[in-house]
PDB file of C-alpha atoms in Angstrom:
ATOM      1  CA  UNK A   1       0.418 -14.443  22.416  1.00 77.00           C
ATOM      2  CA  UNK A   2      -1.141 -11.372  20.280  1.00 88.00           C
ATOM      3  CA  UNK A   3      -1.280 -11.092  17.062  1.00 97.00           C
ATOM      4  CA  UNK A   4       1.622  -9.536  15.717  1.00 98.00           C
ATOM      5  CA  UNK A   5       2.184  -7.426  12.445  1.00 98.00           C
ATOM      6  CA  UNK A   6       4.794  -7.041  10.478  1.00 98.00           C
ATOM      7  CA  UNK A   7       4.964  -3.269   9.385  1.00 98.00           C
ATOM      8  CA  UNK A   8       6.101  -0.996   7.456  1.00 97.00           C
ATOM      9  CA  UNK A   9       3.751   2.431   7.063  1.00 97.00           C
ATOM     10  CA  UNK A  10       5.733   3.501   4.186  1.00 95.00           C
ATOM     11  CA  UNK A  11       4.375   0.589   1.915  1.00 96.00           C
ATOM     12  CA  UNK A  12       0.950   0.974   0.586  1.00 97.00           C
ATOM     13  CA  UNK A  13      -0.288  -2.555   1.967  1.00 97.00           C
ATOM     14  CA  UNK A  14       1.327  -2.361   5.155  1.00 98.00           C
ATOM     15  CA  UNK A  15      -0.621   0.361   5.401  1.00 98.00           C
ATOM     16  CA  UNK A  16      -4.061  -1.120   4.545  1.00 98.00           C
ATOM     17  CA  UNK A  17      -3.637  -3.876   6.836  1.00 98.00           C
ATOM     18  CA  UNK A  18      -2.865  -1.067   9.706  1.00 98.00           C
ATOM     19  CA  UNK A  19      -5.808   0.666   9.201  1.00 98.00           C
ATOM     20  CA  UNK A  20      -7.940  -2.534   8.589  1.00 98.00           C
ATOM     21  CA  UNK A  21      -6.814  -3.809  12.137  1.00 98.00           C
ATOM     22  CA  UNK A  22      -7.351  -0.487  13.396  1.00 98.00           C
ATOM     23  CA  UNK A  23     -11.076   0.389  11.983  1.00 98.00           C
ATOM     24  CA  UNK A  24     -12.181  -3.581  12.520  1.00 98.00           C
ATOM     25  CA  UNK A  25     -11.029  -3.056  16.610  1.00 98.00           C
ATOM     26  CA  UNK A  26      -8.573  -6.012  15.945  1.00 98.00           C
ATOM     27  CA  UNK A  27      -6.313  -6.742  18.466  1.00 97.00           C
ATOM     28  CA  UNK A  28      -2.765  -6.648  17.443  1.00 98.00           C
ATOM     29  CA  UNK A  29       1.258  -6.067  18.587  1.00 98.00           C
ATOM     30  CA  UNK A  30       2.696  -3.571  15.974  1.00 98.00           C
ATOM     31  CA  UNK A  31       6.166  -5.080  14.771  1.00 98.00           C
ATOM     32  CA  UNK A  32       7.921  -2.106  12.532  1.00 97.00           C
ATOM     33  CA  UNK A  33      10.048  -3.312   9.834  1.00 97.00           C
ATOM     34  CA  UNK A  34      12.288  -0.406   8.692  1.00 93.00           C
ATOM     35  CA  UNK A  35      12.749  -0.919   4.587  1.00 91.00           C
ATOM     36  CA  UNK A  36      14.844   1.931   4.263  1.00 86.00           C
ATOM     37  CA  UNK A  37      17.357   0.506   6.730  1.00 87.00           C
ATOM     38  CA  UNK A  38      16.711  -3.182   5.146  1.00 89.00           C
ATOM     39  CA  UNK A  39      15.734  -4.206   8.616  1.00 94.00           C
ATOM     40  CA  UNK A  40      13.049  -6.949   6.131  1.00 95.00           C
ATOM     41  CA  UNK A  41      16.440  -8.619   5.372  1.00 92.00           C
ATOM     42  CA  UNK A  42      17.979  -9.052   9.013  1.00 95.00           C
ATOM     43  CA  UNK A  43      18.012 -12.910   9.940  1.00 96.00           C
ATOM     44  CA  UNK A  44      15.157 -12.346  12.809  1.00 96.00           C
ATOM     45  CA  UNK A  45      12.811 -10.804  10.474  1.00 97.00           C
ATOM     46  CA  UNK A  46      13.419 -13.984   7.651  1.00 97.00           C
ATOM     47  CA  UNK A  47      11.839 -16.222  10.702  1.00 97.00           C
ATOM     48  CA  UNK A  48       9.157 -14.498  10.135  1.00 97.00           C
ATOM     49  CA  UNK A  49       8.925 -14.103   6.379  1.00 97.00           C
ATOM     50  CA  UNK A  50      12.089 -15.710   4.135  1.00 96.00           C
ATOM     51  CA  UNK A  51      10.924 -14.347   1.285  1.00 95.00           C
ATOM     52  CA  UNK A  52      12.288 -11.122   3.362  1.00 96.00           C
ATOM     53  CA  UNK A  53       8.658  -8.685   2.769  1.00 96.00           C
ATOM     54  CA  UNK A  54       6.686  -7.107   4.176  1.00 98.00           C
ATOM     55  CA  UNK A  55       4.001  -7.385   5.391  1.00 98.00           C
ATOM     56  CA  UNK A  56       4.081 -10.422   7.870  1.00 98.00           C
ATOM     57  CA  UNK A  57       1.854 -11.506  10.034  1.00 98.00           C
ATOM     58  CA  UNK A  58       2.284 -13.702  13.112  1.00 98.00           C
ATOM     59  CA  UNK A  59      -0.350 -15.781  14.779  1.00 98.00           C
ATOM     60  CA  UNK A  60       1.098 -18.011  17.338  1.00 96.00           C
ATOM     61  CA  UNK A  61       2.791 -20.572  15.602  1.00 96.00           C
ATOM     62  CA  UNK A  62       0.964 -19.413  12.715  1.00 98.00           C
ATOM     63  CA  UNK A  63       3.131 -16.937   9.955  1.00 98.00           C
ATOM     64  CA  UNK A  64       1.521 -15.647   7.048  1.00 98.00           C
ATOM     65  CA  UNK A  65       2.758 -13.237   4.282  1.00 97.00           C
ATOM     66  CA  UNK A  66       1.423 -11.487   1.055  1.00 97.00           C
ATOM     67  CA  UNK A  67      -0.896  -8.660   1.872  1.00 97.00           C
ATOM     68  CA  UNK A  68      -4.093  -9.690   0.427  1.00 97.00           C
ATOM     69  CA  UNK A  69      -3.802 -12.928   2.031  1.00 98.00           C
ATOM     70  CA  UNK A  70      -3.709 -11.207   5.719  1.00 98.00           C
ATOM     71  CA  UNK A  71      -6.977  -8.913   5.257  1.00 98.00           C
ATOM     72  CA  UNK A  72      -8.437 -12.129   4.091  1.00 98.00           C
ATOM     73  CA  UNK A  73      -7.432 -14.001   7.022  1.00 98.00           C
ATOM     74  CA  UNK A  74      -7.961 -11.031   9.650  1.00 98.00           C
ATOM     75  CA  UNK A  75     -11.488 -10.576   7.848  1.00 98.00           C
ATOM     76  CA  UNK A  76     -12.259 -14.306   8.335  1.00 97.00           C
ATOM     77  CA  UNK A  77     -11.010 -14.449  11.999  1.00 98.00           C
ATOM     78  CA  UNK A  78     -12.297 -11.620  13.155  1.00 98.00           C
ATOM     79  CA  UNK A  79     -15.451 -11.934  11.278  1.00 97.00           C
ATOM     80  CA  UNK A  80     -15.691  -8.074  10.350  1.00 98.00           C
ATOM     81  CA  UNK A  81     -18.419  -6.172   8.589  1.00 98.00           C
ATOM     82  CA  UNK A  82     -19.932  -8.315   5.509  1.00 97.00           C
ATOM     83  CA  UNK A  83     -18.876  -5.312   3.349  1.00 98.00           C
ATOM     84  CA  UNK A  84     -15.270  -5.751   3.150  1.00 98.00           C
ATOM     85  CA  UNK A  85     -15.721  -8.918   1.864  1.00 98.00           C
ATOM     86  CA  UNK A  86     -19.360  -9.825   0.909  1.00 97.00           C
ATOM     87  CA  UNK A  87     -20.761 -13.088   1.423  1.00 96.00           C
ATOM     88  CA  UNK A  88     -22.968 -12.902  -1.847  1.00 97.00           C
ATOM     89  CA  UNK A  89     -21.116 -14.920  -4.484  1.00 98.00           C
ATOM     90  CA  UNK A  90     -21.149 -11.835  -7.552  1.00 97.00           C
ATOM     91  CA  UNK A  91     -19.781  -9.255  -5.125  1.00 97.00           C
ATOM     92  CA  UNK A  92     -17.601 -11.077  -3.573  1.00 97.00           C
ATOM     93  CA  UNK A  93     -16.287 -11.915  -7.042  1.00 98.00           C
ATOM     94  CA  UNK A  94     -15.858  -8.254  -7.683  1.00 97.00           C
ATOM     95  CA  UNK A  95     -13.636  -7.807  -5.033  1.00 98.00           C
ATOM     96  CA  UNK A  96     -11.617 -10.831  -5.556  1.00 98.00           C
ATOM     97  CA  UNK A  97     -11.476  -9.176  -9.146  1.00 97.00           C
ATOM     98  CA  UNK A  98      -9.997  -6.264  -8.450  1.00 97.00           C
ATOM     99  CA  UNK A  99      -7.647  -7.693  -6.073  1.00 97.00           C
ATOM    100  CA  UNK A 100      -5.940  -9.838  -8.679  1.00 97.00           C
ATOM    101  CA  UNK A 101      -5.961  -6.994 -10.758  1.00 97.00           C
ATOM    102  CA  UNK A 102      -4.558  -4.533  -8.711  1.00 96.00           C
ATOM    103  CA  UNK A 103      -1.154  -6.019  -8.674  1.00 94.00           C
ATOM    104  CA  UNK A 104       0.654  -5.479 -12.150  1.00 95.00           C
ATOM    105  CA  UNK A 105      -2.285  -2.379 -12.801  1.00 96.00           C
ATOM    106  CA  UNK A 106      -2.392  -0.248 -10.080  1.00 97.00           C
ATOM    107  CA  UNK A 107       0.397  -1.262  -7.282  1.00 96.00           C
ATOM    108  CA  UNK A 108       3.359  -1.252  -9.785  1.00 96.00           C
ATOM    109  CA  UNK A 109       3.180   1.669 -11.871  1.00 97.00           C
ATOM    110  CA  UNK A 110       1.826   3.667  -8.350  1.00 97.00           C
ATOM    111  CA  UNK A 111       4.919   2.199  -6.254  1.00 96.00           C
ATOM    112  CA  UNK A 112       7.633   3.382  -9.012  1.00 97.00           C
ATOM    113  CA  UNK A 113       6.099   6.395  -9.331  1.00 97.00           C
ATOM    114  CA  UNK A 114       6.757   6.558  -5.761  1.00 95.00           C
ATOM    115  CA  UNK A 115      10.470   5.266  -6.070  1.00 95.00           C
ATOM    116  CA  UNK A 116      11.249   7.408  -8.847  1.00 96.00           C
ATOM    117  CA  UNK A 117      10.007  10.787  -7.286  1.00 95.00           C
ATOM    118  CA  UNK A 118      10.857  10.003  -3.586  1.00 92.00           C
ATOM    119  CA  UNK A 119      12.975   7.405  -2.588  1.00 89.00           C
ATOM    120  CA  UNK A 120      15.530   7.298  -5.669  1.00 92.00           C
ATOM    121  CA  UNK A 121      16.401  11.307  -5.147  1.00 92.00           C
ATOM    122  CA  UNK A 122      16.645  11.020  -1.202  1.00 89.00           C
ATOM    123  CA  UNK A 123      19.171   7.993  -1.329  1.00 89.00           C
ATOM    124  CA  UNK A 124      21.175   9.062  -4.633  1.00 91.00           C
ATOM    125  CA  UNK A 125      21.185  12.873  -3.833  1.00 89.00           C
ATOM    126  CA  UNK A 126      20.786  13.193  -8.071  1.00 92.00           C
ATOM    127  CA  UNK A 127      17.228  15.745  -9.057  1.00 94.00           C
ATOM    128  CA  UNK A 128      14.415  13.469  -9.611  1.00 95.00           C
ATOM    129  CA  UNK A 129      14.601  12.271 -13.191  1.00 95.00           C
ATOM    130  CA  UNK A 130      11.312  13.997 -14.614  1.00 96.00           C
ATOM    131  CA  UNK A 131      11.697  12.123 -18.316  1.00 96.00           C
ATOM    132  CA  UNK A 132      11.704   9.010 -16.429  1.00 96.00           C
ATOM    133  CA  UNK A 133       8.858  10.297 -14.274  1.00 97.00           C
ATOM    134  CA  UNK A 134       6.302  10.869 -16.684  1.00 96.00           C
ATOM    135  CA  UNK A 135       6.716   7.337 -18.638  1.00 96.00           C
ATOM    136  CA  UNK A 136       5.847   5.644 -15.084  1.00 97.00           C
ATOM    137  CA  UNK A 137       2.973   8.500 -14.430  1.00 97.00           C
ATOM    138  CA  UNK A 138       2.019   6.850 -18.069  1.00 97.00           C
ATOM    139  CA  UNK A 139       2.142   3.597 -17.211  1.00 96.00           C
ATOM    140  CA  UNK A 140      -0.394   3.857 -14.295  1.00 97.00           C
ATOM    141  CA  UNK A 141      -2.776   5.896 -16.896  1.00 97.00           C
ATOM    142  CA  UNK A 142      -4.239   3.078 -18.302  1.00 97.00           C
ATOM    143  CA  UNK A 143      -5.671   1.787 -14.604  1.00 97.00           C
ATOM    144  CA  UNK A 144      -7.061   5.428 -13.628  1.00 98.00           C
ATOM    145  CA  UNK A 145      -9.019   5.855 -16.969  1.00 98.00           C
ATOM    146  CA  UNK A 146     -10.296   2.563 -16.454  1.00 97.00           C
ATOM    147  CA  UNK A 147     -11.545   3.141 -13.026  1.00 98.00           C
ATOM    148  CA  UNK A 148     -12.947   6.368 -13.644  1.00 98.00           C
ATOM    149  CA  UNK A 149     -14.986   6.042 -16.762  1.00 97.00           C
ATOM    150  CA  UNK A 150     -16.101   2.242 -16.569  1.00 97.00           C
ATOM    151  CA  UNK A 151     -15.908   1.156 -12.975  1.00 97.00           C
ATOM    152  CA  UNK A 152     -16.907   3.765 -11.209  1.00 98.00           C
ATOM    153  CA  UNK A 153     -20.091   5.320 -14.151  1.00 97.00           C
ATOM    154  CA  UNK A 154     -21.590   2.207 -12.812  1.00 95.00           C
ATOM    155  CA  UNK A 155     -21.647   1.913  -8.948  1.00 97.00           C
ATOM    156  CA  UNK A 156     -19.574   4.395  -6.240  1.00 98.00           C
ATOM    157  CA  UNK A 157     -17.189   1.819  -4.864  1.00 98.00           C
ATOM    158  CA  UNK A 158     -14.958  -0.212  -6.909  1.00 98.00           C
ATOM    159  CA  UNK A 159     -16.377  -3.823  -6.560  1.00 97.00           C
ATOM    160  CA  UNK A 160     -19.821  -3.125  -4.798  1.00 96.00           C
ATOM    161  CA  UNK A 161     -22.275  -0.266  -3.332  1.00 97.00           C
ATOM    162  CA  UNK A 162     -20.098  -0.385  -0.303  1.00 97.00           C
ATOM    163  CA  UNK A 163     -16.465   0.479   0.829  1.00 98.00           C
ATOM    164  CA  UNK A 164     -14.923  -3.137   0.389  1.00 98.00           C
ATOM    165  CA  UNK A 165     -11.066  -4.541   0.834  1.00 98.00           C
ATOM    166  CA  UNK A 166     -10.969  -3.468  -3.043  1.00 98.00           C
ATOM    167  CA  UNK A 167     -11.640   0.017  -2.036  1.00 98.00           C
ATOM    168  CA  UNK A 168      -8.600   0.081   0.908  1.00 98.00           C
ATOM    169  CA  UNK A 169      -6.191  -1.203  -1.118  1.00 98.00           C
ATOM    170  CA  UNK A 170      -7.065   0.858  -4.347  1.00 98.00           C
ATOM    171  CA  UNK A 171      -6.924   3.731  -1.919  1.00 98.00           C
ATOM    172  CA  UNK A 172      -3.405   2.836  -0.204  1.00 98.00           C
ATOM    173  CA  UNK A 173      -1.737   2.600  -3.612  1.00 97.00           C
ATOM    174  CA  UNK A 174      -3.142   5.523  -5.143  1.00 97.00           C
ATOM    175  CA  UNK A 175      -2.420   7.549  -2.610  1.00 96.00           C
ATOM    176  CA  UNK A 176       1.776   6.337  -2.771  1.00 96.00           C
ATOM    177  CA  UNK A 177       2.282   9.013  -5.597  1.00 96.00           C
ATOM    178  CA  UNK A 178       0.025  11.491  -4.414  1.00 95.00           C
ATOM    179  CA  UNK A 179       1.986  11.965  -0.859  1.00 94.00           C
ATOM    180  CA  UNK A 180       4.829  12.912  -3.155  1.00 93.00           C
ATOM    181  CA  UNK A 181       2.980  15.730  -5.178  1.00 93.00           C
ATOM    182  CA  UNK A 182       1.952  13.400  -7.788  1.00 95.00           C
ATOM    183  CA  UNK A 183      -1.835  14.229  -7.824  1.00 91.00           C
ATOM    184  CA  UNK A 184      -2.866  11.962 -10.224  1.00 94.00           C
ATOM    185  CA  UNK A 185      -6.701  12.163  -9.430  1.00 96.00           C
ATOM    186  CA  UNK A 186      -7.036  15.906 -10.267  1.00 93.00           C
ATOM    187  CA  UNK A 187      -7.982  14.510 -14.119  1.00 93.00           C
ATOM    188  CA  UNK A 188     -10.497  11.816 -13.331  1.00 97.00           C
ATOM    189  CA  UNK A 189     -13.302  13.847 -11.387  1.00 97.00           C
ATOM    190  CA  UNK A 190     -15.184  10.263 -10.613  1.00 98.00           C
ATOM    191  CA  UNK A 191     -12.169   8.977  -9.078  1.00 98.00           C
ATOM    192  CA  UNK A 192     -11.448  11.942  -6.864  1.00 98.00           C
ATOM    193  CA  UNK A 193     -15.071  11.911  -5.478  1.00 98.00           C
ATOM    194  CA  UNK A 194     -14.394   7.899  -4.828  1.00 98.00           C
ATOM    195  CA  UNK A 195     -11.202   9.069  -2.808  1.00 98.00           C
ATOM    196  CA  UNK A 196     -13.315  11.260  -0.478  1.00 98.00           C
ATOM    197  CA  UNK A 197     -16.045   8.518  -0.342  1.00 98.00           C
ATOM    198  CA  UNK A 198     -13.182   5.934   0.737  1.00 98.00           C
ATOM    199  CA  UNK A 199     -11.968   8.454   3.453  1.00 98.00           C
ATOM    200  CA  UNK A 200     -14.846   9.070   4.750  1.00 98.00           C
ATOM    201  CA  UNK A 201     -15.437   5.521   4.637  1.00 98.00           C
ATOM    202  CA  UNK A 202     -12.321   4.851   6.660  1.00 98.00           C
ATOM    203  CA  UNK A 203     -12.057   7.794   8.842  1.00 98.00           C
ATOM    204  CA  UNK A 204      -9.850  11.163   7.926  1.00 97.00           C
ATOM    205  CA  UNK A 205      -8.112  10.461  11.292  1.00 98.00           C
ATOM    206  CA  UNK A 206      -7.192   7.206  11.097  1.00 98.00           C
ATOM    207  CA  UNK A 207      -6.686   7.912   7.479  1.00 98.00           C
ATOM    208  CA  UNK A 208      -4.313  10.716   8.413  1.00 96.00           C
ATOM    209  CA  UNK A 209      -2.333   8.566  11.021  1.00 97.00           C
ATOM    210  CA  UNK A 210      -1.173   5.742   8.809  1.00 98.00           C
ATOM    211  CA  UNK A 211      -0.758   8.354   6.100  1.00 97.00           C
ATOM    212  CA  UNK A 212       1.732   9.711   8.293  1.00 95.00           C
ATOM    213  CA  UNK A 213       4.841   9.022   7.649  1.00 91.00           C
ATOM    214  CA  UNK A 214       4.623   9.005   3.786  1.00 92.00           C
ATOM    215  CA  UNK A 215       3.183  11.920   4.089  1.00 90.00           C
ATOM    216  CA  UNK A 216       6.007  14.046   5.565  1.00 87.00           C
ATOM    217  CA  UNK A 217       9.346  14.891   3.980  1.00 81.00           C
ATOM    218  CA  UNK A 218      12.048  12.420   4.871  1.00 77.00           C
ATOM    219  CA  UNK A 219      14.814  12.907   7.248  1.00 75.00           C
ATOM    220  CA  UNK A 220      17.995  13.720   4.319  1.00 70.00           C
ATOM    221  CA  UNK A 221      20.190  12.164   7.434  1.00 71.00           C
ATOM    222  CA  UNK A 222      18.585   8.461   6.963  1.00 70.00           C
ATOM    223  CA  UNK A 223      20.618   8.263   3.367  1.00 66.00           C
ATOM    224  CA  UNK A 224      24.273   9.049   5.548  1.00 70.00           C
ATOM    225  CA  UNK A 225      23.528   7.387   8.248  1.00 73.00           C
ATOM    226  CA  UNK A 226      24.951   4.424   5.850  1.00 80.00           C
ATOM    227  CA  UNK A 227      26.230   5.276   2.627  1.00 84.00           C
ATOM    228  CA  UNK A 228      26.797   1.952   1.709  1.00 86.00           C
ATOM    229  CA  UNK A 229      23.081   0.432   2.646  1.00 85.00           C
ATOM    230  CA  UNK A 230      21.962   4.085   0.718  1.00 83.00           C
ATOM    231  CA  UNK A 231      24.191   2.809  -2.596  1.00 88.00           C
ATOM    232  CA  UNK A 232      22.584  -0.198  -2.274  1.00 88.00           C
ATOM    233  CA  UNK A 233      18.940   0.910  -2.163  1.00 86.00           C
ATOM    234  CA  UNK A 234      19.931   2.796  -5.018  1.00 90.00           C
ATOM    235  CA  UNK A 235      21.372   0.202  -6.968  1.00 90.00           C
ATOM    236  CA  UNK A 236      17.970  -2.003  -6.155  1.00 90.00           C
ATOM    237  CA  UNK A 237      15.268   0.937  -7.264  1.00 91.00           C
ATOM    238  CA  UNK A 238      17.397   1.716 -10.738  1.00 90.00           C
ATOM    239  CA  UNK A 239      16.877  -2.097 -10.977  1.00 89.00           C
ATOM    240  CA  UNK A 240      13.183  -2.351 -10.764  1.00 92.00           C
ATOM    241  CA  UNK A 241      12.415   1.341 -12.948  1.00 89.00           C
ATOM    242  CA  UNK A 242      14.722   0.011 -15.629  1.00 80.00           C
TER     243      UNK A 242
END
């Protein structure tokens, strides 16, 4: 059987591993998994992944979950380009650096940013909450300033002199509050010239397609389809924001 992924172009990783696959030439069956319709909590999806995320991916008899660990094992497999993950020991520290960094410093504040300005207006109908807005645009601060006037004064890519799996997924999650009007590069000049280093890098077009969907205004139907899976999403994103 192919390799199957798990999907869901909306999330920032799903959407490295996409474009990973995609700019490698890696075979692989595309498996959407609707969040917004909690199709990652429907009993044929937890086969794949009980912890009930996304992204998945399915090997034969092999399932494996957590989004860093899938580029590492596609990268592995597949054997891609030594830049994504160098075989030198020091920059292939510098990636693994980043990408236990990333989680709490850059994916967090950059996905409630996200949930606060997109997702938590379209399923409560309320104005986004712009208070609330700017303490998470705070919170993800710290991370830019660091990346633009230490990590990047001292070498064009985050962990080496090439685009590397530190770059994609720095590029993924940055771009989550940006596709919402958040531009939060236009104050680090440094980091916006990395962005357009990483896109070249990657490819505008296949940049553009797995940009896609985040990119365009939602459909205001998907919150009535099911008010009560919409009150629920609701409930979850107040939750996490706090």
């Amino acid at each position: 059987m192919p390799l199957e992924l798990f999907l869901d172009l909306y999330s920032p990783p799903c959407r490295a591993i996409y474009i990973f696959a995609r700019k490698n030439g890696i075979p692989f069956e595309f498996r959407p998994v609707e969040l917004g319709r909690a199709e990652h909590l429907k009993p044929e999806f937890l086969k794949v992944n009980p912890l009930g995320k996304v992204p998945a991916l399915r090997d034969g008899d092999f399932l494996l979950a957590e989004s860093v660990a899938i580029l590492l094992y596609l990268s592995r497999k597949y054997q891609t380009a030594p830049c994504w993950y160098p075989p030198e020991l020091q920059a292939r520290a510098r990636v693994d650096e980043y990408l236990a960094w990333q989680h709490t410093a850059i994916q967090l504040p950059a996905t409630n940013v996200y949930l606060c300005k997109s997702l938590l207006p379209h399923f409560s109908g309320q104005p986004v909450d712009t208070v609330r807005l700017d303490q998470l645009l705070g919170r993800l601060k710290p991370a830019l300033q660091h990346m633009d006037q230490e990590v990047l004064v001292a070498r064009p890519f985050l962990a080496t002199e090439q685009v590397s799996l530190a770059d994609l997924m720095a590029f993924t999650e940055l771009m989550q509050p940006t596709a919402v009007g958040c531009d939060i590069f236009r104050d680090w000049p440094r980091l916006a010239a990395w962005r357009a280093r990483v896109e070249a890098a990657l490819g505008p077009e296949l940049v553009q397609e797995a940009h896609k969907r985040v990119l365009q205004p939602r459909d205001p139907r998907d919150a009535q389809r099911d008010p009560q899976l919409a009150q629920e999403l609701v409930h979850r994103v107040q939750e996490r924001l706090g």
